[in-house]
CSV table of C-alpha atoms in Angstrom, one decimal:
chain,number,residue,atom,x,y,z
A,1,MET,CA,118.8,45.6,109.1
A,2,GLY,CA,120.5,45.9,105.2
A,3,ASN,CA,116.6,44.6,103.5
A,4,VAL,CA,114.1,47.0,106.1
A,5,SER,CA,116.7,50.1,105.3
A,6,GLY,CA,116.3,49.1,101.6
A,7,GLN,CA,112.6,49.2,102.0
A,8,VAL,CA,112.8,52.0,103.3
A,9,GLU,CA,114.4,54.1,100.9
A,10,ASP,CA,112.6,52.8,98.8
A,11,ARG,CA,109.5,53.7,100.3
A,12,ASN,CA,110.7,57.4,100.3
A,13,MET,CA,111.2,57.3,96.5
A,14,GLU,CA,108.5,56.4,95.7
A,15,GLY,CA,107.2,59.7,94.9
A,16,LEU,CA,109.8,60.9,92.2
A,17,PRO,CA,107.7,59.6,89.7
A,18,LEU,CA,105.4,61.9,90.8
A,19,LEU,CA,107.5,64.5,91.0
A,20,HIS,CA,109.6,64.2,87.2
A,21,GLU,CA,105.7,64.1,86.0
A,22,VAL,CA,104.5,67.2,87.8
A,23,THR,CA,107.6,69.0,86.7
A,24,LYS,CA,107.1,68.2,83.2
A,25,MET,CA,103.7,69.3,83.8
A,26,ILE,CA,104.3,72.8,85.2
A,27,LEU,CA,106.9,73.5,81.8
A,28,ASP,CA,104.6,71.3,78.9
A,29,SER,CA,101.5,73.1,80.5
A,30,ASP,CA,103.5,77.6,79.7
A,31,ILE,CA,101.6,78.9,82.5
A,32,ILE,CA,104.9,80.5,83.4
A,33,GLU,CA,105.4,81.3,79.8
A,34,ASP,CA,105.5,84.8,77.4
A,35,PRO,CA,102.0,86.2,78.0
A,36,LYS,CA,101.0,85.8,74.5
A,37,ILE,CA,101.0,82.7,75.4
A,38,VAL,CA,99.6,81.7,78.5
A,39,THR,CA,97.2,83.6,76.8
A,40,ALA,CA,96.9,81.8,73.2
A,41,LYS,CA,96.6,78.7,76.0
A,42,HIS,CA,95.1,79.1,79.5
A,43,LYS,CA,91.7,81.2,80.5
A,44,VAL,CA,92.3,82.8,83.5
A,45,THR,CA,90.1,80.7,85.0
A,46,GLU,CA,88.2,78.1,85.1
A,47,PHE,CA,85.9,78.7,87.6
A,48,ARG,CA,83.7,76.6,89.0
A,49,GLN,CA,81.2,76.8,92.5
A,50,PRO,CA,82.1,75.3,95.7
A,51,LYS,CA,80.0,72.1,95.3
A,52,ASP,CA,80.3,71.4,91.7
A,53,LEU,CA,84.6,72.2,92.7
A,54,GLU,CA,84.2,69.7,95.1
A,55,LYS,CA,82.8,66.6,92.6
A,56,ILE,CA,85.6,67.6,90.8
A,57,PHE,CA,87.2,66.0,92.6
A,58,ASP,CA,87.8,63.4,95.7
A,59,LEU,CA,88.9,65.4,98.5
A,60,THR,CA,88.5,61.9,100.5
A,61,ILE,CA,91.5,60.8,101.9
A,62,GLU,CA,91.4,56.8,102.3
A,63,ASP,CA,93.5,53.5,103.8
A,64,GLU,CA,95.3,51.9,101.0
A,65,PRO,CA,97.6,54.4,98.5
A,66,ALA,CA,95.9,56.0,95.4
A,67,THR,CA,97.6,55.1,92.4
A,68,HIS,CA,100.0,56.5,91.1
A,69,GLU,CA,97.8,57.0,87.6
A,70,ALA,CA,95.2,58.8,90.2
A,71,MET,CA,97.9,61.4,92.1
A,72,VAL,CA,99.1,62.5,88.5
A,73,LYS,CA,95.4,64.0,87.6
A,74,LEU,CA,94.4,65.1,90.2
A,75,CYS,CA,97.7,67.3,89.4
A,76,GLN,CA,96.4,67.8,86.5
A,77,ASP,CA,93.1,68.9,87.6
A,78,VAL,CA,95.0,71.1,90.5
A,79,LEU,CA,96.4,72.5,87.6
A,80,LYS,CA,93.8,72.8,84.6
A,81,TYR,CA,91.2,74.8,88.1
A,82,SER,CA,93.3,76.9,90.0
A,83,VAL,CA,93.8,80.3,88.8
A,84,LYS,CA,96.3,81.5,86.3
A,85,THR,CA,97.7,84.2,88.5
A,86,CYS,CA,100.2,84.6,85.6
A,87,HIS,CA,97.8,85.4,83.1
A,88,PRO,CA,98.2,89.1,81.6
A,89,MET,CA,94.5,88.9,82.4
A,90,PHE,CA,94.9,88.2,86.6
A,91,VAL,CA,94.4,92.2,87.0
A,92,SER,CA,93.3,91.2,90.9
A,93,ARG,CA,95.8,91.2,94.0
A,94,LEU,CA,98.4,93.6,95.2
A,95,TYR,CA,100.4,89.9,93.5
A,96,GLN,CA,100.7,88.1,90.0
A,97,GLY,CA,102.9,86.4,87.5
A,98,VAL,CA,105.8,84.3,88.9
A,99,ASP,CA,109.8,85.1,87.6
A,100,GLY,CA,111.1,82.9,86.1
A,101,TYR,CA,114.2,83.3,88.5
A,102,GLY,CA,113.3,83.3,90.9
A,103,LEU,CA,110.5,80.1,90.6
A,104,ALA,CA,114.4,78.4,90.3
A,105,GLY,CA,115.3,79.6,93.6
A,106,ALA,CA,111.6,78.1,95.1
A,107,TRP,CA,111.6,74.9,93.9
A,108,LEU,CA,115.6,74.6,95.2
A,109,THR,CA,114.3,75.7,98.1
A,110,GLU,CA,112.2,73.3,98.3
A,111,ALA,CA,113.8,70.6,97.7
A,112,LEU,CA,116.7,71.1,100.1
A,113,ASN,CA,114.0,71.8,102.8
A,114,THR,CA,115.7,74.0,105.8
A,115,ASN,CA,114.9,75.7,108.9
A,116,GLN,CA,116.3,79.0,108.2
A,117,THR,CA,117.7,79.1,112.3
A,118,THR,CA,121.0,78.5,112.6
A,119,TYR,CA,124.5,78.8,110.6
A,120,GLU,CA,124.7,74.7,111.3
A,121,VAL,CA,121.8,73.9,109.6
A,122,ALA,CA,121.4,76.9,106.3
A,123,PRO,CA,124.8,78.1,105.8
A,124,VAL,CA,124.0,79.0,102.7
A,125,PHE,CA,120.7,80.6,103.3
A,126,VAL,CA,122.2,83.0,106.9
A,127,LEU,CA,125.4,84.4,104.5
A,128,LEU,CA,122.4,85.0,101.6
A,129,GLU,CA,120.2,86.4,103.6
A,130,LYS,CA,122.6,88.7,105.6
A,131,ALA,CA,123.4,89.9,102.5
A,132,LEU,CA,120.3,90.6,101.1
A,133,LEU,CA,119.2,92.7,104.5
A,134,ASP,CA,122.0,94.6,104.0
A,135,GLY,CA,122.0,95.2,100.1
A,136,MET,CA,118.1,96.8,101.6
A,137,ILE,CA,119.0,98.5,103.9
A,138,GLN,CA,122.0,100.7,101.4
A,139,LEU,CA,118.4,101.1,99.2
A,140,VAL,CA,116.9,103.3,102.4
A,141,GLY,CA,119.1,105.2,102.6
A,142,TRP,CA,120.7,103.5,106.0
A,143,GLU,CA,124.3,103.5,107.1
A,144,ASP,CA,123.4,100.3,108.6
A,145,GLY,CA,120.4,97.9,110.3
A,146,GLU,CA,118.8,94.6,110.5
A,147,GLY,CA,116.2,92.7,109.0
A,148,ILE,CA,115.2,89.7,109.0
A,149,PHE,CA,112.9,88.1,106.4
A,150,CYS,CA,109.1,87.4,107.3
A,151,PRO,CA,105.5,85.0,106.3
A,152,GLY,CA,104.0,88.3,105.0
A,153,GLY,CA,103.8,91.9,104.9
A,154,SER,CA,100.7,91.7,107.9
A,155,MET,CA,103.5,90.1,109.8
A,156,ALA,CA,106.7,92.0,108.8
A,157,ASN,CA,104.2,95.7,110.5
A,158,MET,CA,103.7,93.2,113.7
A,159,TYR,CA,107.5,93.2,113.7
A,160,GLY,CA,108.0,96.8,113.3
A,161,MET,CA,104.8,96.8,116.3
A,162,SER,CA,106.4,95.3,118.7
A,163,LEU,CA,110.2,96.7,118.2
A,164,GLY,CA,108.3,100.4,118.5
A,165,ARG,CA,107.0,99.2,121.3
A,166,TYR,CA,110.1,97.4,123.6
A,167,HIS,CA,111.8,101.1,122.3
A,168,VAL,CA,109.2,103.1,124.1
A,169,ASN,CA,109.6,101.3,127.1
A,170,PRO,CA,112.0,97.2,127.4
A,171,LEU,CA,110.2,96.2,130.2
A,172,VAL,CA,107.1,94.6,128.1
A,173,LYS,CA,109.5,91.7,127.6
A,174,THR,CA,109.0,90.5,130.5
A,175,LYS,CA,106.4,92.1,132.3
A,176,GLY,CA,103.9,93.0,130.5
A,177,ILE,CA,101.5,95.5,129.1
A,178,ARG,CA,99.2,95.3,131.7
A,179,ASP,CA,100.5,97.8,134.9
A,180,LEU,CA,101.1,100.2,131.7
A,181,PRO,CA,98.9,102.6,130.8
A,182,PRO,CA,97.0,102.7,127.8
A,183,LEU,CA,99.6,101.7,124.9
A,184,VAL,CA,98.0,103.8,121.4
A,185,CYS,CA,99.6,103.1,117.6
A,186,PHE,CA,98.2,106.2,115.0
A,187,ILE,CA,97.6,104.6,111.3
A,188,SER,CA,95.6,106.4,108.1
A,189,ASP,CA,92.4,105.4,107.0
A,190,GLU,CA,93.7,104.3,103.9
A,191,ALA,CA,95.9,101.7,106.2
A,192,HIS,CA,96.3,98.2,105.4
A,193,TYR,CA,94.2,96.7,108.7
A,194,SER,CA,97.3,94.2,109.1
A,195,VAL,CA,98.1,97.3,111.8
A,196,LYS,CA,95.0,96.3,114.0
A,197,LYS,CA,95.7,92.9,113.4
A,198,GLY,CA,98.6,93.9,115.1
A,199,ALA,CA,97.0,95.4,117.7
A,200,LEU,CA,94.4,92.7,118.3
A,201,PHE,CA,97.5,90.0,118.8
A,202,LEU,CA,100.0,92.2,121.0
A,203,GLY,CA,97.7,92.7,123.2
A,204,LEU,CA,97.0,96.4,122.6
A,205,GLY,CA,93.8,96.6,121.2
A,206,THR,CA,92.1,97.5,118.1
A,207,ASP,CA,90.0,100.8,120.2
A,208,ASN,CA,94.2,101.7,120.7
A,209,VAL,CA,94.9,102.3,117.3
A,210,ILE,CA,93.5,106.3,116.0
A,211,VAL,CA,92.5,106.4,112.6
A,212,VAL,CA,94.0,109.6,111.4
A,213,PRO,CA,92.2,111.3,108.1
A,214,THR,CA,93.6,111.6,104.3
A,215,ASP,CA,93.9,114.3,102.1
A,216,SER,CA,91.8,114.1,98.1
A,217,GLN,CA,94.9,111.5,97.6
A,218,GLY,CA,94.4,109.2,99.9
A,219,ARG,CA,98.0,110.2,102.1
A,220,MET,CA,98.2,110.9,105.8
A,221,ILE,CA,97.8,114.7,107.3
A,222,PRO,CA,100.4,115.5,109.3
A,223,ASP,CA,99.0,118.2,110.8
A,224,GLU,CA,95.8,115.8,111.6
A,225,LEU,CA,98.2,113.0,113.0
A,226,GLU,CA,100.3,115.6,116.0
A,227,LYS,CA,96.2,116.8,116.9
A,228,ALA,CA,95.3,112.9,118.0
A,229,VAL,CA,99.0,112.4,119.0
A,230,VAL,CA,98.2,115.1,121.6
A,231,LYS,CA,94.8,114.4,122.7
A,232,SER,CA,95.8,111.0,123.0
A,233,LYS,CA,98.6,111.9,125.5
A,234,SER,CA,95.8,115.1,127.3
A,235,GLU,CA,94.2,111.5,127.9
A,236,GLY,CA,96.4,110.1,129.8
A,237,LYS,CA,97.4,107.1,127.0
A,238,VAL,CA,100.7,107.0,125.5
A,239,PRO,CA,101.5,107.1,121.9
A,240,PHE,CA,104.6,104.8,120.8
A,241,PHE,CA,103.7,103.8,117.0
A,242,VAL,CA,103.2,105.3,113.9
A,243,GLY,CA,102.5,103.3,110.7
A,244,ALA,CA,102.4,105.0,107.7
A,245,THR,CA,102.2,104.0,104.3
A,246,CYS,CA,103.8,103.8,100.8
A,247,GLY,CA,101.3,102.1,98.7
A,248,THR,CA,97.9,102.0,100.2
A,249,THR,CA,95.8,98.9,99.2
A,250,VAL,CA,92.8,100.8,97.0
A,251,LEU,CA,94.1,103.8,96.5
A,252,GLY,CA,97.6,103.4,96.7
A,253,ALA,CA,99.1,106.3,98.6
A,254,TYR,CA,102.1,107.7,99.9
A,255,ASP,CA,102.1,109.1,103.2
A,256,PRO,CA,104.2,111.8,103.3
A,257,LEU,CA,106.9,110.5,105.4
A,258,LYS,CA,109.3,113.8,105.5
A,259,PRO,CA,106.7,115.4,107.3
A,260,LEU,CA,105.8,112.7,109.4
A,261,SER,CA,109.0,111.9,110.8
A,262,ASP,CA,108.7,115.4,112.2
A,263,VAL,CA,105.4,114.5,114.2
A,264,CYS,CA,107.4,111.5,115.3
A,265,LYS,CA,110.7,112.6,116.5
A,266,ARG,CA,108.7,115.2,118.5
A,267,HIS,CA,106.7,112.6,120.5
A,268,ASN,CA,109.4,109.9,120.4
A,269,LEU,CA,106.9,107.4,118.3
A,270,TRP,CA,108.4,105.1,116.1
A,271,LEU,CA,107.8,105.2,112.5
A,272,HIS,CA,106.9,102.3,110.7
A,273,VAL,CA,106.7,102.4,106.8
A,274,ASP,CA,104.0,99.5,105.5
A,275,GLY,CA,105.8,99.2,101.8
A,276,ALA,CA,104.3,95.8,100.7
A,277,TRP,CA,103.0,97.4,97.9
A,278,GLY,CA,104.9,100.4,96.7
A,279,GLY,CA,108.0,99.9,98.4
A,280,ALA,CA,108.9,98.3,96.1
A,281,THR,CA,110.2,101.4,94.2
A,282,ILE,CA,113.2,101.6,95.8
A,283,PHE,CA,115.1,99.7,93.3
A,284,SER,CA,114.1,102.7,90.8
A,285,ARG,CA,115.6,106.3,89.9
A,286,THR,CA,112.5,108.1,88.7
A,287,HIS,CA,110.0,107.0,90.8
A,288,ARG,CA,112.3,106.4,94.0
A,289,LYS,CA,111.1,109.6,94.6
A,290,LEU,CA,107.6,108.8,96.4
A,291,LEU,CA,109.6,107.1,98.8
A,292,GLU,CA,111.0,110.7,100.0
A,293,GLY,CA,112.7,110.7,104.0
A,294,VAL,CA,112.1,107.0,103.8
A,295,GLU,CA,115.5,107.2,105.1
A,296,ARG,CA,114.3,108.5,108.5
A,297,VAL,CA,112.4,105.6,109.0
A,298,ASP,CA,113.1,104.0,112.0
A,299,SER,CA,111.4,100.4,110.1
A,300,ILE,CA,109.7,99.3,106.9
A,301,THR,CA,108.0,96.6,105.0
A,302,ILE,CA,108.4,95.6,101.4
A,303,ASP,CA,106.6,93.1,100.0
A,304,LEU,CA,108.9,91.5,97.3
A,305,HIS,CA,106.6,88.8,96.2
A,306,LYS,CA,103.7,91.1,95.3
A,307,MET,CA,104.7,94.2,92.8
A,308,SER,CA,108.2,92.5,91.9
A,309,GLY,CA,107.6,88.9,90.9
A,310,VAL,CA,109.4,87.1,93.2
A,311,PRO,CA,107.1,83.7,94.1
A,312,PHE,CA,105.1,83.9,97.8
A,313,GLN,CA,106.0,84.5,100.5
A,314,CYS,CA,109.0,86.9,99.4
A,315,THR,CA,108.8,89.9,102.7
A,316,VAL,CA,111.3,92.3,104.8
A,317,PHE,CA,110.9,93.8,107.6
A,318,LEU,CA,113.7,96.3,108.4
A,319,THR,CA,115.3,98.9,111.1
A,320,ARG,CA,118.2,101.5,111.0
A,321,HIS,CA,118.4,100.2,114.9
A,322,LYS,CA,120.9,97.8,114.5
A,323,GLY,CA,120.7,95.2,117.1
A,324,ILE,CA,116.8,95.5,118.6
A,325,LEU,CA,116.0,92.4,117.2
A,326,TYR,CA,118.1,90.3,119.3
A,327,LYS,CA,117.2,92.2,122.5
A,328,CYS,CA,113.4,92.2,122.1
A,329,ASN,CA,113.0,88.7,120.9
A,330,ALA,CA,115.6,86.7,122.1
A,331,LEU,CA,115.2,84.0,124.2
A,332,HIS,CA,118.1,81.6,124.2
A,333,ALA,CA,117.0,78.2,124.3
A,334,GLU,CA,119.9,76.2,124.8
A,335,TYR,CA,119.0,73.5,122.3
A,336,LEU,CA,119.1,75.5,119.7
A,337,PHE,CA,122.1,78.5,120.0
A,338,GLN,CA,125.3,77.0,122.1
A,339,PRO,CA,127.6,80.1,122.5
A,340,ASP,CA,130.6,77.4,122.2
A,341,THR,CA,129.5,75.0,119.1
A,342,TYR,CA,132.4,75.0,116.8
A,343,TYR,CA,131.4,78.1,114.2
A,344,ASP,CA,130.5,81.6,115.1
A,345,THR,CA,127.2,81.9,116.5
A,346,HIS,CA,127.1,85.7,115.4
A,347,TYR,CA,125.2,84.2,111.9
A,348,ASP,CA,122.6,82.4,113.8
A,349,LEU,CA,119.4,84.4,113.0
A,350,GLY,CA,117.2,82.2,114.8
A,351,ASP,CA,116.6,84.4,118.2
A,352,GLU,CA,116.2,87.3,116.3
A,353,SER,CA,112.8,85.9,114.9
A,354,ILE,CA,108.7,85.3,116.7
A,355,GLN,CA,109.8,82.3,114.7
A,356,CYS,CA,111.3,79.0,115.6
A,357,SER,CA,110.7,76.8,112.5
A,358,ARG,CA,110.9,79.7,109.8
A,359,LYS,CA,111.0,79.0,106.3
A,360,VAL,CA,113.5,80.0,103.5
A,361,ASP,CA,112.3,83.2,101.4
A,362,CYS,CA,116.3,84.8,100.2
A,363,LEU,CA,117.1,82.7,97.6
A,364,LYS,CA,114.0,83.2,95.1
A,365,LEU,CA,115.2,87.0,96.3
A,366,TRP,CA,118.9,86.0,95.3
A,367,ILE,CA,118.4,84.3,92.4
A,368,THR,CA,116.1,86.6,90.5
A,369,TRP,CA,119.0,90.1,91.8
A,370,LYS,CA,121.7,88.3,90.7
A,371,ALA,CA,119.8,87.9,87.2
A,372,ARG,CA,118.6,90.3,86.5
A,373,GLY,CA,120.7,92.7,88.2
A,374,ASN,CA,119.9,96.7,89.8
A,375,LEU,CA,118.9,97.6,85.9
A,376,GLY,CA,116.7,94.6,86.1
A,377,LEU,CA,114.6,95.4,88.3
A,378,GLU,CA,114.5,99.1,87.6
A,379,LYS,CA,113.4,98.4,84.5
A,380,GLN,CA,110.5,96.0,86.0
A,381,VAL,CA,109.2,99.1,88.0
A,382,ASP,CA,109.8,101.6,85.5
A,383,THR,CA,107.8,99.5,82.8
A,384,ALA,CA,104.7,99.2,85.4
A,385,PHE,CA,104.1,102.8,85.9
A,386,SER,CA,104.4,103.1,82.4
A,387,MET,CA,101.3,100.9,81.6
A,388,ALA,CA,99.9,102.0,84.8
A,389,LYS,CA,99.9,105.7,83.2
A,390,TYR,CA,99.0,104.8,79.9
A,391,LEU,CA,95.6,102.9,81.3
A,392,ALA,CA,94.8,105.8,83.6
A,393,ASN,CA,95.2,108.0,80.5
A,394,LYS,CA,92.8,106.0,79.1
A,395,VAL,CA,90.4,105.5,81.8
A,396,ARG,CA,90.6,109.2,81.2
A,397,SER,CA,89.9,109.5,77.8
A,398,THR,CA,87.0,106.6,77.2
A,399,GLU,CA,83.8,106.9,77.1
A,400,GLY,CA,81.7,105.9,79.8
A,401,PHE,CA,84.6,105.4,82.5
A,402,ILE,CA,85.3,107.4,85.4
A,403,PRO,CA,88.3,107.4,87.5
A,404,VAL,CA,88.5,108.6,91.3
A,405,LEU,CA,91.1,110.6,91.1
A,406,PRO,CA,92.7,113.0,88.5
A,407,GLU,CA,95.7,111.5,88.6
A,408,PHE,CA,97.5,108.4,90.3
A,409,GLU,CA,100.7,107.4,92.3
A,410,CYS,CA,101.3,103.9,92.7
A,411,THR,CA,100.2,101.4,89.6
A,412,ASN,CA,96.9,100.9,91.2
A,413,ILE,CA,94.0,102.9,88.9
A,414,CYS,CA,90.6,103.2,89.8
A,415,PHE,CA,87.8,104.3,88.1
A,416,TRP,CA,83.7,103.8,87.6
A,417,TYR,CA,82.3,102.3,84.4
A,418,VAL,CA,79.0,103.6,84.1
A,419,PRO,CA,76.9,101.8,80.8
A,420,PRO,CA,75.3,103.1,79.0
A,421,SER,CA,71.7,103.1,80.3
A,422,LEU,CA,72.7,104.8,82.7
A,423,ARG,CA,75.0,107.7,80.8
A,424,GLY,CA,73.0,111.6,81.5
A,425,LYS,CA,71.1,110.5,84.9
A,426,GLU,CA,74.0,111.1,87.3
A,427,LYS,CA,71.3,113.2,88.7
A,428,GLU,CA,68.9,110.9,89.7
A,429,PRO,CA,68.4,109.8,93.4
A,430,ASP,CA,69.0,106.7,92.6
A,431,PHE,CA,71.7,107.0,90.2
A,432,TRP,CA,75.2,106.1,92.5
A,433,GLU,CA,72.6,102.5,94.4
A,434,LYS,CA,72.5,101.9,90.7
A,435,MET,CA,75.5,102.3,89.4
A,436,ALA,CA,76.9,99.6,93.3
A,437,LYS,CA,75.5,96.9,91.4
A,438,VAL,CA,78.2,97.5,88.2
A,439,ALA,CA,80.7,96.2,89.2
A,440,PRO,CA,80.0,93.3,90.6
A,441,ALA,CA,78.3,92.0,87.4
A,442,ILE,CA,80.8,93.0,84.9
A,443,LYS,CA,83.1,91.1,87.2
A,444,GLY,CA,81.1,88.0,87.3
A,445,ARG,CA,80.6,87.5,83.8
A,446,ALA,CA,84.1,88.4,83.0
A,447,VAL,CA,84.9,84.9,86.4
A,448,LYS,CA,82.3,82.8,84.8
A,449,GLU,CA,83.6,83.3,81.3
A,450,GLY,CA,87.7,83.2,83.0
A,451,THR,CA,88.3,86.3,80.7
A,452,MET,CA,89.9,88.2,83.2
A,453,MET,CA,89.4,89.1,87.0
A,454,ILE,CA,89.6,92.7,87.7
A,455,SER,CA,88.9,94.0,91.8
A,456,TYR,CA,86.3,95.8,92.9
A,457,GLN,CA,85.4,97.4,95.7
A,458,PRO,CA,83.6,100.1,97.6
A,459,LEU,CA,85.4,103.1,100.2
A,460,LYS,CA,83.1,103.8,102.9
A,461,SER,CA,85.9,106.1,103.8
A,462,ARG,CA,84.6,108.4,100.9
A,463,ASN,CA,81.1,107.8,100.7
A,464,TRP,CA,82.5,106.0,96.8
A,465,VAL,CA,79.9,103.0,95.9
A,466,ASN,CA,82.1,100.2,94.7
A,467,PHE,CA,84.4,101.3,91.5
A,468,PHE,CA,87.1,98.8,89.8
A,469,ARG,CA,90.9,99.1,91.1
A,470,VAL,CA,93.2,97.5,88.3
A,471,ILE,CA,96.9,95.7,89.5
A,472,VAL,CA,99.9,96.5,87.4
A,473,HIS,CA,103.1,94.0,87.9
A,474,CYS,CA,106.5,93.5,87.1
A,475,ILE,CA,104.9,89.8,86.4
A,476,PRO,CA,104.5,89.5,84.2
A,477,THR,CA,105.2,92.2,81.6
A,478,ILE,CA,102.7,93.8,80.1
A,479,THR,CA,101.8,96.0,76.8
A,480,GLU,CA,99.5,98.8,75.4
A,481,ASN,CA,97.5,95.8,74.5
A,482,TYR,CA,96.4,94.3,77.5
A,483,MET,CA,96.2,97.7,79.1
A,484,ASP,CA,93.6,97.9,76.2
A,485,ASP,CA,91.8,94.5,76.5
A,486,ILE,CA,90.8,95.4,80.0
A,487,ILE,CA,88.4,98.7,78.6
A,488,THR,CA,87.6,96.2,75.9
A,489,LEU,CA,85.9,93.4,78.2
A,490,ILE,CA,84.4,96.6,80.5
A,491,GLN,CA,82.6,97.1,77.8
A,492,LYS,CA,81.7,94.1,76.5
A,493,TYR,CA,80.4,92.9,79.5
A,494,GLY,CA,78.5,96.2,80.5
A,495,GLU,CA,76.8,97.2,77.7
A,496,ASP,CA,73.2,95.8,78.4
A,497,LEU,CA,73.7,96.7,82.2
């Protein structure tokens, strides 16, 4: 038996040499270094078309194990051909670089490989999660509350919808919604699609998501919300949930929470805030004003893996209704949750979640927050906003660039670039048809050369053709030089269009 155990142990440890090599490979690559070093050593991406990339990687799984050398080469290729999201010219998504402190927490989490279900199997992590959630609740401004770490903002928004549905009628937990009048919820025409996904998964149906108009800045109009609620009631429907947004995906708009909360209070609606992107302003005394009225909402989503740069995934869902997560979700699985066990079971988190297995996401945030402190997180947010303001001013003052809005609330800077061949032709009937092709062409050139990855999109709600969207983050720390580089690269790739 001893030999068999030894053989099993040896097989379990076979991957350690590769682990050591990969760790060294990552650190030596400098992909998470100072932006100057990352820029000097790496392109944003070594782009290949899918069929060409398939030829580089051996995607088959064989009967015989691969050699150590083959595995090292595979990992090197993964590193080479993956997008370098820590590159300062990766400005296309609501996430970017990774905080080094957070990465240390992520690696430690993976090595310990446990489930955030009970205190028994995750004692340190359970305490950390509770402490972090309490800290976030204080930042929101609630006297009490609770929360949970979720696998992304879409899932957190779904938690808000689920609790809102339970709040309006607790019997949905046992009886379902079959015998109820149609439940309807409300979002703005700039809101993230995750609320419609939530309506799909919760059995409400996407037709019961009412879209409310926004103002010129992309913010939900409270009077229009009230009209929509009254209309739904007159049709025999049951309004139950309003999904406000603080930091919309495209324009970065912040819905006005105070007047929206007044509407919700009058009609007994659950007010949830999707702060997945813009919620990071909660760390800044200067920019927190964008969240004015947040203490009046029922729940909020904040993605720390977005603006704050904590490694994927790190999402918190918070609610001021203490105990509602347990009431709404608990099913008391006997094999997991024993009331007569040897410790205080109030520390068990599993019954508050809709998942059984739940990844530990708190250590990444705790190490980051602990290492940087409140002032460090605040400084990062303030710097990101400062650089976004610099870029917006640069766009306004540079020939050929047209901002889509006069002012931007968040760090999303959106604009059109008019190449020299189209300048002065704004009144021609096919001008905007031609403009729609500019951003895709420039992005394609930049990505293929690996110099920049930038986002573009149309906005059908405003009849806007494709425009650029630059996202400025906390990590990596961006300087004015990189903002200038964005303008220069767009000019370079668009000059002959």
